């Protein structure tokens, strides 16, 4: 629970589905719902990159979404944190050998936290977000 | 009149998955919708050239994380057909039970997302809370919540004990009773009626013309359901497809709400009908390499899926092809979006229950 003392603000999350199979997406959504309820940590899911502190990406990078991911990342205000959720987002996962997959999210933008699993479990996603919050605090401190 | 083009997507609050629709507007009316796809394309079908057929089942399961079990099942059944493998009866029944549970979880998931799209967040939470109970059963019986790789060419990997099966039926019936209140709200709440009733009407003729499948067709009064063809032991069960005739967004919601209780009932019947006896074989050993080709059809939560597999006697299949239900429903969606109000677009898109990751693979 040591991370909890680090909470100075409530981080807003932007979720983007790269080329995921939906498995990790629905687990991300499951985090918002009553059983896991990340809102208790002050985390709010937003659809607007300009409001977001943490970019949560599921799925890997392909020819087409490379630009979208860069775009979303650029539009987020500094400091920002990227959390890659699932094997696909970390490295391409099972699809690493598919012709249209270029690799994990770190192929295009810097990633701060990697959450493993196929599909990543809600517990590990929440853990990833909490570590993301810690990384965010650190960046805030550095930029202050 | 002057036309405006509003791009929607790929990242949009109501869209859980990326797709782009360029909406051409005249005032508030949508006159045209031009879809752009490719954001989730991975090249899954071509992976047959690089992944051996024994392991390709894991890839097929990841066509889509929501109907993951059913994709795995379709692949296994198709390969069993090609290799002429006799599957133990108990394994087939277990598959049917897991498949119907997948339908319950998928419909609950969709009802939640749909409720969120029309601004009823409370209902979203209720549906997803109920869904977690189904996922608990999955986790207990297979070890996974979303992707469980329990299918294997020749049968299934895990058995469920007879007492556990009875407990599952009981649990699902409780879930159904608890969900009744939420279901009543979906069917009768005046604000939902107001928002969805009469919106995006797909007539029976149109549904035929654009070849809609699954709940989309059934909400327009077409009794189209591959479970009716009697494959996968469904001919041993009492089964009537859920039909609605209005063809509007509300009808599509109601069909899915009713299919949840129907699936619970199918599981109850299956547990009664299946041969008792733990320890009965659940898997046939498969030897050799496959040669030949086959088609396989299956009723997924979103409608009919068709697989085509061609094997050439090597470790690698020659061709794997999946025609997924959302692909079949996209023409219907485009048809409905034309002529509607801009504010109704999210609801219409959501009520076809789009699964883009299936469509693009
Ligand atoms: S990591 Fe697995 S579950 Fe997650 S998106 Fe990739 S294939 Fe799907």
PDB file of C-alpha atoms in Angstrom, chain A residues 14-23 25-27 29-30 32-36 39 46-49 62 64-65 68 72 94-95 97-101 118-119 121-122, chain B residues 10-11 13 16-18 36-44 46-47 50-51 58-59 62-66 105 109 113 124-125 128-129 131-132 139 145-147 355 357:
ATOM      1  CA  UNK A  14      -7.361   7.736 -21.728  1.00  0.00           C
ATOM      2  CA  UNK A  15      -7.813   4.253 -23.082  1.00  0.00           C
ATOM      3  CA  UNK A  16      -6.927   3.486 -26.672  1.00  0.00           C
ATOM      4  CA  UNK A  17      -7.429   0.118 -28.288  1.00  0.00           C
ATOM      5  CA  UNK A  18      -4.514  -0.510 -30.638  1.00  0.00           C
ATOM      6  CA  UNK A  19      -5.050  -3.731 -32.491  1.00  0.00           C
ATOM      7  CA  UNK A  20      -6.132  -5.745 -29.514  1.00  0.00           C
ATOM      8  CA  UNK A  21      -8.393  -8.761 -29.642  1.00  0.00           C
ATOM      9  CA  UNK A  22     -10.805  -7.119 -27.159  1.00  0.00           C
ATOM     10  CA  UNK A  23      -9.686  -9.449 -24.415  1.00  0.00           C
ATOM     11  CA  UNK A  25     -10.089  -4.067 -23.496  1.00  0.00           C
ATOM     12  CA  UNK A  26     -12.913  -5.695 -21.677  1.00  0.00           C
ATOM     13  CA  UNK A  27     -10.637  -6.342 -18.740  1.00  0.00           C
ATOM     14  CA  UNK A  29     -13.473  -1.854 -18.683  1.00  0.00           C
ATOM     15  CA  UNK A  30     -14.047  -4.451 -15.987  1.00  0.00           C
ATOM     16  CA  UNK A  32     -14.216   0.418 -13.866  1.00  0.00           C
ATOM     17  CA  UNK A  33     -17.162  -1.673 -12.786  1.00  0.00           C
ATOM     18  CA  UNK A  34     -18.355  -2.471  -9.249  1.00  0.00           C
ATOM     19  CA  UNK A  35     -16.186  -5.492  -8.494  1.00  0.00           C
ATOM     20  CA  UNK A  36     -12.860  -3.736  -9.119  1.00  0.00           C
ATOM     21  CA  UNK A  39     -12.663   5.102  -9.328  1.00  0.00           C
ATOM     22  CA  UNK A  46     -11.991  10.064 -20.042  1.00  0.00           C
ATOM     23  CA  UNK A  47     -12.404  10.103 -23.792  1.00  0.00           C
ATOM     24  CA  UNK A  48     -10.492  13.320 -24.239  1.00  0.00           C
ATOM     25  CA  UNK A  49      -6.700  13.218 -24.599  1.00  0.00           C
ATOM     26  CA  UNK A  62       0.085  -1.665 -36.929  1.00  0.00           C
ATOM     27  CA  UNK A  64      -2.641   2.318 -39.575  1.00  0.00           C
ATOM     28  CA  UNK A  65      -2.880   3.116 -35.883  1.00  0.00           C
ATOM     29  CA  UNK A  68      -3.331   7.728 -34.081  1.00  0.00           C
ATOM     30  CA  UNK A  72      -3.136  10.975 -28.885  1.00  0.00           C
ATOM     31  CA  UNK A  94       0.852 -13.812 -30.028  1.00  0.00           C
ATOM     32  CA  UNK A  95       0.481 -11.595 -33.085  1.00  0.00           C
ATOM     33  CA  UNK A  97       4.474 -12.917 -36.204  1.00  0.00           C
ATOM     34  CA  UNK A  98       1.502 -11.490 -38.123  1.00  0.00           C
ATOM     35  CA  UNK A  99       2.396  -9.464 -41.199  1.00  0.00           C
ATOM     36  CA  UNK A 100       0.606  -6.287 -40.208  1.00  0.00           C
ATOM     37  CA  UNK A 101       1.993  -6.030 -36.675  1.00  0.00           C
ATOM     38  CA  UNK A 118      -2.970 -12.454 -22.179  1.00  0.00           C
ATOM     39  CA  UNK A 119      -5.496 -11.304 -21.230  1.00  0.00           C
ATOM     40  CA  UNK A 121      -6.120  -9.612 -15.296  1.00  0.00           C
ATOM     41  CA  UNK A 122      -7.955  -6.640 -13.767  1.00  0.00           C
TER      42      UNK A 122
ATOM     43  CA  UNK B  10     -11.112   6.045 -34.447  1.00  0.00           C
ATOM     44  CA  UNK B  11     -10.930   7.163 -30.847  1.00  0.00           C
ATOM     45  CA  UNK B  13     -16.001   7.882 -26.175  1.00  0.00           C
ATOM     46  CA  UNK B  16     -14.989   0.706 -27.542  1.00  0.00           C
ATOM     47  CA  UNK B  17     -12.986  -0.151 -30.633  1.00  0.00           C
ATOM     48  CA  UNK B  18     -11.507   1.952 -33.391  1.00  0.00           C
ATOM     49  CA  UNK B  36     -12.835   3.329 -42.981  1.00  0.00           C
ATOM     50  CA  UNK B  37     -11.386   0.234 -41.431  1.00  0.00           C
ATOM     51  CA  UNK B  38      -7.983  -1.298 -40.853  1.00  0.00           C
ATOM     52  CA  UNK B  39      -7.095  -0.022 -37.378  1.00  0.00           C
ATOM     53  CA  UNK B  40      -7.242  -3.490 -35.853  1.00  0.00           C
ATOM     54  CA  UNK B  41      -6.132  -5.526 -38.818  1.00  0.00           C
ATOM     55  CA  UNK B  42      -3.397  -7.902 -37.715  1.00  0.00           C
ATOM     56  CA  UNK B  43      -3.181 -10.432 -40.506  1.00  0.00           C
ATOM     57  CA  UNK B  44      -4.449 -13.291 -38.414  1.00  0.00           C
ATOM     58  CA  UNK B  46      -2.216 -15.529 -42.859  1.00  0.00           C
ATOM     59  CA  UNK B  47      -0.617 -16.715 -39.629  1.00  0.00           C
ATOM     60  CA  UNK B  50       3.686 -19.662 -39.659  1.00  0.00           C
ATOM     61  CA  UNK B  51       1.855 -21.445 -36.861  1.00  0.00           C
ATOM     62  CA  UNK B  58      -4.656 -20.379 -29.653  1.00  0.00           C
ATOM     63  CA  UNK B  59      -4.494 -17.822 -32.435  1.00  0.00           C
ATOM     64  CA  UNK B  62      -7.722 -14.404 -30.137  1.00  0.00           C
ATOM     65  CA  UNK B  63      -9.783 -13.330 -33.131  1.00  0.00           C
ATOM     66  CA  UNK B  64     -11.932 -11.771 -30.472  1.00  0.00           C
ATOM     67  CA  UNK B  65     -11.674 -11.821 -26.698  1.00  0.00           C
ATOM     68  CA  UNK B  66     -15.432 -11.749 -26.212  1.00  0.00           C
ATOM     69  CA  UNK B 105     -21.446 -13.014 -20.680  1.00  0.00           C
ATOM     70  CA  UNK B 109     -21.322  -7.046 -21.636  1.00  0.00           C
ATOM     71  CA  UNK B 113     -22.030  -0.917 -23.219  1.00  0.00           C
ATOM     72  CA  UNK B 124     -23.981  -0.362 -17.305  1.00  0.00           C
ATOM     73  CA  UNK B 125     -22.657  -1.025 -13.812  1.00  0.00           C
ATOM     74  CA  UNK B 128     -21.225  -5.728 -15.624  1.00  0.00           C
ATOM     75  CA  UNK B 129     -21.615  -6.654 -11.992  1.00  0.00           C
ATOM     76  CA  UNK B 131     -21.401 -10.514 -15.713  1.00  0.00           C
ATOM     77  CA  UNK B 132     -18.612 -10.959 -13.178  1.00  0.00           C
ATOM     78  CA  UNK B 139     -12.491 -19.091 -13.927  1.00  0.00           C
ATOM     79  CA  UNK B 145     -11.640 -15.261 -17.190  1.00  0.00           C
ATOM     80  CA  UNK B 146     -11.551 -14.193 -20.814  1.00  0.00           C
ATOM     81  CA  UNK B 147      -9.392 -16.517 -22.828  1.00  0.00           C
ATOM     82  CA  UNK B 355     -17.007  -6.393 -32.856  1.00  0.00           C
ATOM     83  CA  UNK B 357     -11.625  -6.992 -33.909  1.00  0.00           C
TER      84      UNK B 357
END
